Every structure is written in structure tokens, then in C-alpha cells.
PDB file of C-alpha atoms in Angstrom:
ATOM      1  CA  UNK J   1     -10.738   7.363  25.639  1.00 41.00           C
ATOM      2  CA  UNK J   2     -10.995  11.278  25.197  1.00 37.00           C
ATOM      3  CA  UNK J   3      -9.278  12.933  22.499  1.00 37.00           C
ATOM      4  CA  UNK J   4      -9.021  10.252  20.598  1.00 34.00           C
ATOM      5  CA  UNK J   5     -11.226  10.575  16.980  1.00 33.00           C
ATOM      6  CA  UNK J   6     -12.596   9.217  14.197  1.00 35.00           C
ATOM      7  CA  UNK J   7     -10.199   8.680  11.475  1.00 32.00           C
ATOM      8  CA  UNK J   8      -9.708   9.373   8.152  1.00 30.00           C
ATOM      9  CA  UNK J   9     -12.844  10.578   6.372  1.00 31.00           C
ATOM     10  CA  UNK J  10     -12.782   8.555   3.921  1.00 36.00           C
ATOM     11  CA  UNK J  11     -12.238   6.000   5.655  1.00 35.00           C
ATOM     12  CA  UNK J  12     -15.347   6.804   7.701  1.00 31.00           C
ATOM     13  CA  UNK J  13     -17.913   7.122   4.337  1.00 34.00           C
ATOM     14  CA  UNK J  14     -16.136   3.682   3.427  1.00 35.00           C
ATOM     15  CA  UNK J  15     -17.845   2.538   6.450  1.00 34.00           C
ATOM     16  CA  UNK J  16     -20.901   1.661   4.950  1.00 31.00           C
ATOM     17  CA  UNK J  17     -19.312  -0.916   2.827  1.00 33.00           C
ATOM     18  CA  UNK J  18     -17.613  -4.258   3.434  1.00 35.00           C
ATOM     19  CA  UNK J  19     -14.201  -3.162   1.339  1.00 39.00           C
ATOM     20  CA  UNK J  20     -12.139  -5.861  -0.704  1.00 41.00           C
ATOM     21  CA  UNK J  21      -9.205  -5.508  -2.462  1.00 45.00           C
ATOM     22  CA  UNK J  22      -7.711  -8.740  -4.361  1.00 42.00           C
ATOM     23  CA  UNK J  23      -3.931  -7.223  -5.688  1.00 42.00           C
ATOM     24  CA  UNK J  24      -5.268  -4.871  -7.622  1.00 42.00           C
ATOM     25  CA  UNK J  25      -9.132  -3.205  -6.451  1.00 46.00           C
ATOM     26  CA  UNK J  26      -8.613  -0.434  -4.364  1.00 50.00           C
ATOM     27  CA  UNK J  27     -10.325   2.938  -2.489  1.00 52.00           C
ATOM     28  CA  UNK J  28     -12.663   5.265  -4.721  1.00 46.00           C
ATOM     29  CA  UNK J  29     -10.288   7.937  -5.800  1.00 42.00           C
ATOM     30  CA  UNK J  30     -12.326  10.904  -4.686  1.00 39.00           C
ATOM     31  CA  UNK J  31     -12.408   8.742  -0.838  1.00 42.00           C
ATOM     32  CA  UNK J  32      -8.798   8.475  -1.330  1.00 39.00           C
ATOM     33  CA  UNK J  33      -8.394  12.386  -1.734  1.00 32.00           C
ATOM     34  CA  UNK J  34     -10.061  12.891   1.143  1.00 33.00           C
ATOM     35  CA  UNK J  35      -7.719  11.772   3.531  1.00 33.00           C
ATOM     36  CA  UNK J  36      -5.237   8.921   2.569  1.00 37.00           C
ATOM     37  CA  UNK J  37      -3.294  10.726   0.122  1.00 33.00           C
ATOM     38  CA  UNK J  38       0.645  11.528   0.924  1.00 31.00           C
ATOM     39  CA  UNK J  39       1.298  15.281  -0.576  1.00 28.00           C
ATOM     40  CA  UNK J  40       3.033  15.858  -3.594  1.00 25.00           C
ATOM     41  CA  UNK J  41       5.742  17.763  -1.719  1.00 28.00           C
ATOM     42  CA  UNK J  42       6.795  15.495   1.084  1.00 34.00           C
ATOM     43  CA  UNK J  43       5.550  11.815   3.735  1.00 33.00           C
ATOM     44  CA  UNK J  44       2.265  12.897   5.151  1.00 37.00           C
ATOM     45  CA  UNK J  45      -0.831  10.862   5.816  1.00 37.00           C
ATOM     46  CA  UNK J  46      -2.976  13.824   6.283  1.00 38.00           C
ATOM     47  CA  UNK J  47      -3.368  17.201   5.275  1.00 38.00           C
ATOM     48  CA  UNK J  48      -2.368  19.221   9.013  1.00 37.00           C
ATOM     49  CA  UNK J  49      -5.115  21.646   8.804  1.00 37.00           C
ATOM     50  CA  UNK J  50      -7.814  19.792   8.733  1.00 42.00           C
ATOM     51  CA  UNK J  51      -7.431  17.113  11.939  1.00 46.00           C
ATOM     52  CA  UNK J  52      -8.085  13.827   9.700  1.00 53.00           C
ATOM     53  CA  UNK J  53      -6.605  10.766  11.662  1.00 78.00           C
ATOM     54  CA  UNK J  54      -5.135   7.503  10.050  1.00 91.00           C
ATOM     55  CA  UNK J  55      -5.963   4.733  13.268  1.00 95.00           C
ATOM     56  CA  UNK J  56      -6.183   1.553  11.082  1.00 96.00           C
ATOM     57  CA  UNK J  57      -5.125  -2.189  12.114  1.00 97.00           C
ATOM     58  CA  UNK J  58      -3.061  -5.186   9.629  1.00 97.00           C
ATOM     59  CA  UNK J  59      -4.280  -8.809  10.091  1.00 95.00           C
ATOM     60  CA  UNK J  60      -3.011 -11.388   8.684  1.00 93.00           C
ATOM     61  CA  UNK J  61      -1.369 -14.944   9.101  1.00 90.00           C
ATOM     62  CA  UNK J  62       2.016 -15.366  11.124  1.00 85.00           C
ATOM     63  CA  UNK J  63       4.588 -14.677   8.917  1.00 86.00           C
ATOM     64  CA  UNK J  64       2.576 -13.008   6.461  1.00 91.00           C
ATOM     65  CA  UNK J  65       4.318  -9.913   6.528  1.00 90.00           C
ATOM     66  CA  UNK J  66       2.379  -7.581   8.477  1.00 92.00           C
ATOM     67  CA  UNK J  67       5.119  -5.978  10.385  1.00 90.00           C
ATOM     68  CA  UNK J  68       6.531  -5.320   7.555  1.00 91.00           C
ATOM     69  CA  UNK J  69       4.263  -3.206   5.159  1.00 95.00           C
ATOM     70  CA  UNK J  70       2.353  -1.831   8.659  1.00 95.00           C
ATOM     71  CA  UNK J  71       6.013  -0.256   9.349  1.00 94.00           C
ATOM     72  CA  UNK J  72       6.480   0.970   5.726  1.00 94.00           C
ATOM     73  CA  UNK J  73       3.240   2.636   5.643  1.00 95.00           C
ATOM     74  CA  UNK J  74       3.744   4.156   9.186  1.00 94.00           C
ATOM     75  CA  UNK J  75       7.020   5.373   8.010  1.00 93.00           C
ATOM     76  CA  UNK J  76       5.060   6.510   4.472  1.00 94.00           C
ATOM     77  CA  UNK J  77       2.193   8.370   6.602  1.00 93.00           C
ATOM     78  CA  UNK J  78       3.972   9.356   9.452  1.00 92.00           C
ATOM     79  CA  UNK J  79       2.604   7.094  12.376  1.00 94.00           C
ATOM     80  CA  UNK J  80       4.245   5.399  14.458  1.00 95.00           C
ATOM     81  CA  UNK J  81       4.083   1.790  13.904  1.00 95.00           C
ATOM     82  CA  UNK J  82       2.602  -0.289  17.467  1.00 95.00           C
ATOM     83  CA  UNK J  83       2.899  -3.368  18.019  1.00 91.00           C
ATOM     84  CA  UNK J  84       2.180  -5.238  21.338  1.00 87.00           C
ATOM     85  CA  UNK J  85       5.070  -7.439  21.012  1.00 83.00           C
ATOM     86  CA  UNK J  86       6.852  -4.209  21.821  1.00 88.00           C
ATOM     87  CA  UNK J  87       5.017  -2.744  24.150  1.00 91.00           C
ATOM     88  CA  UNK J  88       4.925  -5.872  26.319  1.00 89.00           C
ATOM     89  CA  UNK J  89       9.218  -5.867  25.718  1.00 87.00           C
ATOM     90  CA  UNK J  90       9.385  -2.360  27.035  1.00 89.00           C
ATOM     91  CA  UNK J  91       7.562  -2.772  29.628  1.00 90.00           C
ATOM     92  CA  UNK J  92       9.685  -5.254  31.644  1.00 91.00           C
ATOM     93  CA  UNK J  93      13.016  -3.048  30.194  1.00 88.00           C
ATOM     94  CA  UNK J  94      11.222  -0.475  32.610  1.00 87.00           C
ATOM     95  CA  UNK J  95      11.454   0.170  35.829  1.00 87.00           C
ATOM     96  CA  UNK J  96       8.390  -0.152  39.046  1.00 83.00           C
ATOM     97  CA  UNK J  97       6.187  -2.948  40.066  1.00 85.00           C
ATOM     98  CA  UNK J  98       4.300  -3.486  37.257  1.00 85.00           C
ATOM     99  CA  UNK J  99       7.204  -4.375  35.392  1.00 87.00           C
ATOM    100  CA  UNK J 100       7.404  -7.422  38.087  1.00 87.00           C
ATOM    101  CA  UNK J 101       4.494  -8.153  37.634  1.00 86.00           C
ATOM    102  CA  UNK J 102       4.109  -8.533  34.329  1.00 89.00           C
ATOM    103  CA  UNK J 103       7.907 -10.405  34.147  1.00 88.00           C
ATOM    104  CA  UNK J 104       6.383 -13.167  36.492  1.00 87.00           C
ATOM    105  CA  UNK J 105       3.654 -13.905  33.527  1.00 85.00           C
ATOM    106  CA  UNK J 106       5.680 -14.312  31.380  1.00 82.00           C
ATOM    107  CA  UNK J 107       8.385 -15.918  32.633  1.00 80.00           C
ATOM    108  CA  UNK J 108       5.982 -19.133  33.972  1.00 78.00           C
ATOM    109  CA  UNK J 109       4.704 -19.141  30.494  1.00 69.00           C
ATOM    110  CA  UNK J 110       1.681 -17.126  30.957  1.00 76.00           C
ATOM    111  CA  UNK J 111      -0.736 -15.316  28.598  1.00 73.00           C
ATOM    112  CA  UNK J 112      -0.363 -12.041  28.831  1.00 83.00           C
ATOM    113  CA  UNK J 113      -3.720 -10.788  29.816  1.00 86.00           C
ATOM    114  CA  UNK J 114      -6.205  -8.981  27.301  1.00 87.00           C
ATOM    115  CA  UNK J 115      -6.627  -6.140  30.592  1.00 87.00           C
ATOM    116  CA  UNK J 116      -2.725  -6.164  30.797  1.00 89.00           C
ATOM    117  CA  UNK J 117      -2.149  -5.108  26.679  1.00 89.00           C
ATOM    118  CA  UNK J 118      -5.272  -2.774  25.958  1.00 89.00           C
ATOM    119  CA  UNK J 119      -3.547  -1.199  29.104  1.00 89.00           C
ATOM    120  CA  UNK J 120      -0.495  -0.698  27.708  1.00 91.00           C
ATOM    121  CA  UNK J 121      -1.944  -0.146  23.668  1.00 92.00           C
ATOM    122  CA  UNK J 122      -4.853   3.151  25.872  1.00 90.00           C
ATOM    123  CA  UNK J 123      -1.351   4.167  27.464  1.00 91.00           C
ATOM    124  CA  UNK J 124       0.682   4.041  24.236  1.00 93.00           C
ATOM    125  CA  UNK J 125      -1.949   5.832  22.015  1.00 91.00           C
ATOM    126  CA  UNK J 126      -2.496   8.286  25.534  1.00 92.00           C
ATOM    127  CA  UNK J 127       1.361   9.432  24.789  1.00 93.00           C
ATOM    128  CA  UNK J 128       1.207   9.352  21.018  1.00 91.00           C
ATOM    129  CA  UNK J 129      -2.017  12.106  21.336  1.00 89.00           C
ATOM    130  CA  UNK J 130       0.234  14.423  23.910  1.00 92.00           C
ATOM    131  CA  UNK J 131       3.303  14.822  21.706  1.00 92.00           C
ATOM    132  CA  UNK J 132       0.663  14.875  18.803  1.00 90.00           C
ATOM    133  CA  UNK J 133       0.859  12.474  16.982  1.00 91.00           C
ATOM    134  CA  UNK J 134      -1.087  12.005  13.562  1.00 85.00           C
ATOM    135  CA  UNK J 135      -2.430   7.890  14.282  1.00 92.00           C
ATOM    136  CA  UNK J 136      -1.084   4.763  14.169  1.00 95.00           C
ATOM    137  CA  UNK J 137      -1.229   1.684  12.768  1.00 96.00           C
ATOM    138  CA  UNK J 138      -1.729  -1.371  14.719  1.00 95.00           C
ATOM    139  CA  UNK J 139       0.646  -4.948  13.956  1.00 92.00           C
ATOM    140  CA  UNK J 140      -1.340  -7.860  15.085  1.00 79.00           C
ATOM    141  CA  UNK J 141      -3.539  -6.739  17.263  1.00 90.00           C
ATOM    142  CA  UNK J 142      -6.389  -7.443  17.778  1.00 93.00           C
ATOM    143  CA  UNK J 143      -6.458 -11.290  18.211  1.00 88.00           C
ATOM    144  CA  UNK J 144      -9.578 -12.239  18.907  1.00 90.00           C
ATOM    145  CA  UNK J 145     -13.695 -10.991  19.262  1.00 92.00           C
ATOM    146  CA  UNK J 146     -13.037  -9.800  22.870  1.00 92.00           C
ATOM    147  CA  UNK J 147      -9.915  -7.812  22.219  1.00 92.00           C
ATOM    148  CA  UNK J 148     -12.095  -6.742  19.665  1.00 95.00           C
ATOM    149  CA  UNK J 149     -14.596  -5.298  21.164  1.00 94.00           C
ATOM    150  CA  UNK J 150     -12.224  -4.357  23.881  1.00 91.00           C
ATOM    151  CA  UNK J 151     -10.351  -1.878  21.782  1.00 92.00           C
ATOM    152  CA  UNK J 152     -13.426  -0.546  19.703  1.00 92.00           C
ATOM    153  CA  UNK J 153     -14.390   0.582  23.648  1.00 89.00           C
ATOM    154  CA  UNK J 154     -11.103   1.932  23.859  1.00 87.00           C
ATOM    155  CA  UNK J 155     -10.708   4.560  20.452  1.00 89.00           C
ATOM    156  CA  UNK J 156     -11.900   4.129  16.472  1.00 91.00           C
ATOM    157  CA  UNK J 157     -10.779   2.051  14.108  1.00 95.00           C
ATOM    158  CA  UNK J 158     -11.528   2.980  10.467  1.00 94.00           C
ATOM    159  CA  UNK J 159      -9.470   0.494   8.026  1.00 96.00           C
ATOM    160  CA  UNK J 160      -8.528  -3.636   8.972  1.00 97.00           C
ATOM    161  CA  UNK J 161      -6.061  -4.653   6.365  1.00 97.00           C
ATOM    162  CA  UNK J 162      -6.084  -8.742   6.471  1.00 96.00           C
ATOM    163  CA  UNK J 163      -3.314  -9.296   4.241  1.00 96.00           C
ATOM    164  CA  UNK J 164      -3.509 -12.728   2.655  1.00 94.00           C
ATOM    165  CA  UNK J 165      -1.287 -15.496   1.028  1.00 93.00           C
ATOM    166  CA  UNK J 166      -1.721 -18.836  -0.412  1.00 90.00           C
ATOM    167  CA  UNK J 167      -1.030 -21.897   1.765  1.00 89.00           C
ATOM    168  CA  UNK J 168       1.909 -23.184   0.100  1.00 91.00           C
ATOM    169  CA  UNK J 169       3.539 -20.201   0.070  1.00 92.00           C
ATOM    170  CA  UNK J 170       3.181 -18.953   3.363  1.00 92.00           C
ATOM    171  CA  UNK J 171       3.870 -22.414   4.863  1.00 93.00           C
ATOM    172  CA  UNK J 172       7.540 -22.127   2.666  1.00 93.00           C
ATOM    173  CA  UNK J 173       8.051 -18.567   4.301  1.00 91.00           C
ATOM    174  CA  UNK J 174       7.852 -20.043   7.895  1.00 90.00           C
ATOM    175  CA  UNK J 175      10.054 -22.232   7.034  1.00 93.00           C
ATOM    176  CA  UNK J 176      12.408 -20.687   5.072  1.00 93.00           C
ATOM    177  CA  UNK J 177      13.031 -17.761   8.248  1.00 92.00           C
ATOM    178  CA  UNK J 178      16.992 -17.855   9.745  1.00 93.00           C
ATOM    179  CA  UNK J 179      18.488 -15.847  11.714  1.00 93.00           C
ATOM    180  CA  UNK J 180      22.344 -14.677  12.549  1.00 95.00           C
ATOM    181  CA  UNK J 181      23.627 -15.321  15.916  1.00 94.00           C
ATOM    182  CA  UNK J 182      25.911 -12.904  16.120  1.00 93.00           C
ATOM    183  CA  UNK J 183      23.852 -10.258  14.634  1.00 93.00           C
ATOM    184  CA  UNK J 184      20.621 -10.931  14.849  1.00 89.00           C
ATOM    185  CA  UNK J 185      19.630 -10.013  11.125  1.00 91.00           C
ATOM    186  CA  UNK J 186      16.279 -12.004   9.531  1.00 89.00           C
ATOM    187  CA  UNK J 187      16.474 -13.693   6.559  1.00 93.00           C
ATOM    188  CA  UNK J 188      15.164 -16.450   4.726  1.00 93.00           C
ATOM    189  CA  UNK J 189      16.527 -19.351   2.531  1.00 94.00           C
ATOM    190  CA  UNK J 190      13.367 -20.344   0.766  1.00 93.00           C
ATOM    191  CA  UNK J 191      12.929 -19.872  -2.715  1.00 92.00           C
ATOM    192  CA  UNK J 192       8.783 -19.647  -3.355  1.00 92.00           C
ATOM    193  CA  UNK J 193       7.715 -20.169  -7.117  1.00 91.00           C
ATOM    194  CA  UNK J 194       4.112 -21.868  -7.383  1.00 89.00           C
ATOM    195  CA  UNK J 195       1.990 -21.680 -10.936  1.00 85.00           C
ATOM    196  CA  UNK J 196      -1.025 -20.336 -10.571  1.00 75.00           C
ATOM    197  CA  UNK J 197      -4.058 -22.717 -10.507  1.00 71.00           C
ATOM    198  CA  UNK J 198      -7.625 -22.452 -12.599  1.00 73.00           C
ATOM    199  CA  UNK J 199      -5.370 -19.914 -14.378  1.00 68.00           C
ATOM    200  CA  UNK J 200      -4.705 -17.933 -11.392  1.00 72.00           C
ATOM    201  CA  UNK J 201      -1.149 -16.144 -11.759  1.00 80.00           C
ATOM    202  CA  UNK J 202       1.827 -17.907 -10.553  1.00 86.00           C
ATOM    203  CA  UNK J 203       3.558 -16.497  -7.667  1.00 90.00           C
ATOM    204  CA  UNK J 204       7.275 -16.074  -7.369  1.00 89.00           C
ATOM    205  CA  UNK J 205       9.218 -14.854  -3.866  1.00 90.00           C
ATOM    206  CA  UNK J 206      12.386 -14.126  -4.415  1.00 90.00           C
ATOM    207  CA  UNK J 207      15.234 -15.811  -0.969  1.00 91.00           C
ATOM    208  CA  UNK J 208      16.910 -13.251   1.017  1.00 91.00           C
ATOM    209  CA  UNK J 209      20.058 -14.166   1.731  1.00 94.00           C
ATOM    210  CA  UNK J 210      22.872 -12.890   4.347  1.00 95.00           C
ATOM    211  CA  UNK J 211      25.050 -10.882   3.172  1.00 95.00           C
ATOM    212  CA  UNK J 212      29.242 -13.712   3.610  1.00 95.00           C
ATOM    213  CA  UNK J 213      30.264 -13.165   7.203  1.00 96.00           C
ATOM    214  CA  UNK J 214      26.617 -14.491   8.556  1.00 96.00           C
ATOM    215  CA  UNK J 215      25.998 -17.300   5.911  1.00 95.00           C
ATOM    216  CA  UNK J 216      27.755 -19.532   8.412  1.00 96.00           C
ATOM    217  CA  UNK J 217      26.324 -18.628  12.035  1.00 96.00           C
ATOM    218  CA  UNK J 218      22.705 -19.066  10.867  1.00 96.00           C
ATOM    219  CA  UNK J 219      20.493 -20.505  13.184  1.00 95.00           C
ATOM    220  CA  UNK J 220      16.236 -21.790  12.904  1.00 92.00           C
ATOM    221  CA  UNK J 221      13.866 -21.083  15.410  1.00 82.00           C
ATOM    222  CA  UNK J 222      13.009 -24.032  17.501  1.00 81.00           C
ATOM    223  CA  UNK J 223       8.926 -24.063  16.183  1.00 78.00           C
ATOM    224  CA  UNK J 224       9.458 -23.334  12.441  1.00 84.00           C
ATOM    225  CA  UNK J 225       9.072 -27.356  11.838  1.00 89.00           C
ATOM    226  CA  UNK J 226       6.089 -27.961   9.396  1.00 91.00           C
ATOM    227  CA  UNK J 227       4.153 -29.283  11.985  1.00 90.00           C
ATOM    228  CA  UNK J 228       4.149 -26.645  14.497  1.00 88.00           C
ATOM    229  CA  UNK J 229       3.872 -24.141  11.377  1.00 89.00           C
ATOM    230  CA  UNK J 230       0.497 -25.714  10.300  1.00 91.00           C
ATOM    231  CA  UNK J 231      -0.446 -26.043  13.740  1.00 90.00           C
ATOM    232  CA  UNK J 232      -0.452 -21.993  14.411  1.00 87.00           C
ATOM    233  CA  UNK J 233      -1.749 -21.160  11.162  1.00 89.00           C
ATOM    234  CA  UNK J 234      -4.706 -23.697  12.540  1.00 90.00           C
ATOM    235  CA  UNK J 235      -4.996 -21.430  15.845  1.00 87.00           C
ATOM    236  CA  UNK J 236      -5.193 -18.737  14.097  1.00 88.00           C
ATOM    237  CA  UNK J 237      -7.906 -18.885  11.742  1.00 89.00           C
ATOM    238  CA  UNK J 238     -10.111 -20.397  14.169  1.00 90.00           C
ATOM    239  CA  UNK J 239      -9.655 -17.553  16.548  1.00 86.00           C
ATOM    240  CA  UNK J 240      -8.834 -14.956  13.650  1.00 89.00           C
ATOM    241  CA  UNK J 241     -11.901 -15.110  10.914  1.00 90.00           C
ATOM    242  CA  UNK J 242     -14.400 -14.042  13.802  1.00 94.00           C
ATOM    243  CA  UNK J 243     -12.066 -11.277  13.380  1.00 95.00           C
ATOM    244  CA  UNK J 244     -11.986 -10.637  10.131  1.00 95.00           C
ATOM    245  CA  UNK J 245     -15.964 -11.098  10.372  1.00 96.00           C
ATOM    246  CA  UNK J 246     -16.701  -8.205  13.267  1.00 97.00           C
ATOM    247  CA  UNK J 247     -14.607  -5.593  10.742  1.00 97.00           C
ATOM    248  CA  UNK J 248     -16.489  -7.274   7.900  1.00 97.00           C
ATOM    249  CA  UNK J 249     -19.905  -6.053   9.225  1.00 97.00           C
ATOM    250  CA  UNK J 250     -18.971  -3.152  10.492  1.00 96.00           C
ATOM    251  CA  UNK J 251     -17.599  -2.145   7.100  1.00 96.00           C
ATOM    252  CA  UNK J 252     -14.019  -1.593   7.817  1.00 97.00           C
ATOM    253  CA  UNK J 253     -12.325  -4.690   6.538  1.00 97.00           C
ATOM    254  CA  UNK J 254      -9.847  -5.112   3.199  1.00 96.00           C
ATOM    255  CA  UNK J 255      -8.290  -8.171   2.413  1.00 96.00           C
ATOM    256  CA  UNK J 256      -4.990  -8.134   0.026  1.00 97.00           C
ATOM    257  CA  UNK J 257      -4.312 -11.002  -1.291  1.00 94.00           C
ATOM    258  CA  UNK J 258      -0.340 -10.903  -2.016  1.00 94.00           C
ATOM    259  CA  UNK J 259       0.808 -11.553  -5.544  1.00 92.00           C
ATOM    260  CA  UNK J 260       4.296 -12.159  -4.399  1.00 91.00           C
ATOM    261  CA  UNK J 261       6.916 -10.670  -3.167  1.00 89.00           C
ATOM    262  CA  UNK J 262       7.486  -7.580  -1.830  1.00 90.00           C
ATOM    263  CA  UNK J 263       9.245  -5.772  -4.857  1.00 90.00           C
ATOM    264  CA  UNK J 264       5.596  -7.163  -6.378  1.00 92.00           C
ATOM    265  CA  UNK J 265       3.408  -7.122  -3.430  1.00 94.00           C
ATOM    266  CA  UNK J 266       4.228  -3.161  -2.070  1.00 95.00           C
ATOM    267  CA  UNK J 267       2.760  -0.727  -4.953  1.00 95.00           C
ATOM    268  CA  UNK J 268       0.084  -3.125  -5.063  1.00 95.00           C
ATOM    269  CA  UNK J 269      -1.041  -2.716  -1.594  1.00 96.00           C
ATOM    270  CA  UNK J 270      -0.545   1.010  -2.034  1.00 96.00           C
ATOM    271  CA  UNK J 271      -2.543   1.419  -5.076  1.00 95.00           C
ATOM    272  CA  UNK J 272      -5.583  -0.798  -3.486  1.00 95.00           C
ATOM    273  CA  UNK J 273      -4.845   2.413  -0.414  1.00 94.00           C
ATOM    274  CA  UNK J 274      -4.425   5.057  -2.923  1.00 90.00           C
ATOM    275  CA  UNK J 275      -1.780   6.559  -2.117  1.00 91.00           C
ATOM    276  CA  UNK J 276       0.711   7.805  -3.915  1.00 85.00           C
ATOM    277  CA  UNK J 277       5.017   6.905  -2.739  1.00 78.00           C
ATOM    278  CA  UNK J 278       6.623  10.112  -4.063  1.00 71.00           C
ATOM    279  CA  UNK J 279       9.789   7.643  -4.362  1.00 70.00           C
ATOM    280  CA  UNK J 280       7.767   6.167  -6.767  1.00 62.00           C
ATOM    281  CA  UNK J 281       7.684   8.922  -8.353  1.00 56.00           C
ATOM    282  CA  UNK J 282      10.843  10.196  -8.431  1.00 52.00           C
ATOM    283  CA  UNK J 283      11.865   6.719  -9.591  1.00 45.00           C
ATOM    284  CA  UNK J 284       9.740   6.989 -12.575  1.00 42.00           C
ATOM    285  CA  UNK J 285      10.813  10.639 -12.986  1.00 45.00           C
ATOM    286  CA  UNK J 286      14.387   9.552 -13.446  1.00 43.00           C
TER     287      UNK J 286
END
């Protein structure tokens, strides 16, 4: 797409090899310093003077936390977090013939075609470019080889962050999801404590409990059963493992094993990306 240029110079250099981060390995500091750092004076994803952009994708199983980490990074790097589900919901809420056609597809339980998703995404990227956005972080797209190939023809992707979590932890996390029927807040009642096997590290993920006013109003998604969750994970692996290989072959895949909950994983993810968080510096200095 015209005007959508290659993103971070560091990632362009790294595209000649496969990146790997297992809870601690990081991008080389000289590459991070070239385009993935944050300015000491504030939260910035690149130096505006040199034209560098952040054009990243988050992959990961359902329930792994793609949206959480993508949203945090988007705030830190000052780039939009774009989830295709949100694009579809926004399109449905807009007036016009396109939204009516889309509503017919969704209301009949049909899958939204790749062409429609790419069309919505292309529009969103064009709008962002017109507004001077510094790039984007895509959440959970592409999910198939065909989508990856189409996306490659639309814009350049410089880094694909593949979040991984032990399957037993992922299953417990999905089964522990709850939502408040009144305020719509999302919580998780699972307390995950898994001993590390073969000398591996223990994994602890505390529950995200609701406030007292929501405790009696918690509901569970109808499809959050063990059988359904396991089937979702199987389907995801079947569809997405080829996508991982697609980006691995292009030297753009960063695999990150989540070591635990957000307090433990977030700093290590930033370390793997060689990104500094000014808030962490403030806390350390306080």
C-alpha cells in the first residue's frame, strides 16, 4: 500500500535471521538502540526525525494474553493497537450498505472473509497514515498462511511476537475466565501454581479477582469448557503453526515464553525487545 514503508531499521537488519527469546534472550542492544528504544524524556516508539515506524504483529493461542501485552506496548511506543475483532465491531456500528452486508454475514454465524478483513485493515492503516500515526501493532492477525500472504502484499511487517504459555497454564487460565454481568468487567479466578519439570522454573499466576460488588454477578462464557477450550487450541495450532514458520523463514519471528503473570512477564518481554519503560525507571529511582 502506498505510503506504508518498512518499519524499524533494527528489525530490518534482524530479518536476515530468526529471533528467539525464551523468557530472557533479547534483541542485540545496538539494534534496539537504532529503533526500539523509548526516549528518556517520555514514551516514544522512535525518533520522529528519522522516519522509523513500528509495524508489529502479536500471535498466540486464545487466552494467552495477546491483547493485554499488545495494548501495553502500544501505549509505551505510542502506536495504535489494532485488533481485527474491533475493526469488525466498528464497521457493524457504522451506517451504510457495507455495515448491513457485514451484519448479514455475522448474524448468520458465517466467518468474515479474508478479503473483508484485509479491506477493513487497509482502510484503518490508510487512516492512520493520514493522521501521522507512527505505525501499528496487530493483535491476532494473520491466523492463516493465506492471510499472511495477503497482508504481505498490503504492508510490511517487521516483527512478529509469538507469545507462548504452558498448555496446562493456558487451559487453567481459559477455564478461570469470568465476566461481571452488570459492569462487563473481565476477571480470572484461577490460581495457577505449576512446578517446573526437568529443572524448569516454577510458574505462578495469581488470580485476578473481582471487587466485592461484582462477586455475586460473575458469569462464565458458554464455550469456556475444557472440551471446547482444548478444541480451540487444537484448531489454533493446526492453522497457525504454518504462519509461525512463514515468518520464521523470513527472520521476523520472536518467540517469547511467558514465565508467569503480568508482573513477572512484562519486564522480561521489554527486556527481550530491548525497550525501556520510563515508569520502571521512576519506580527504581523512587
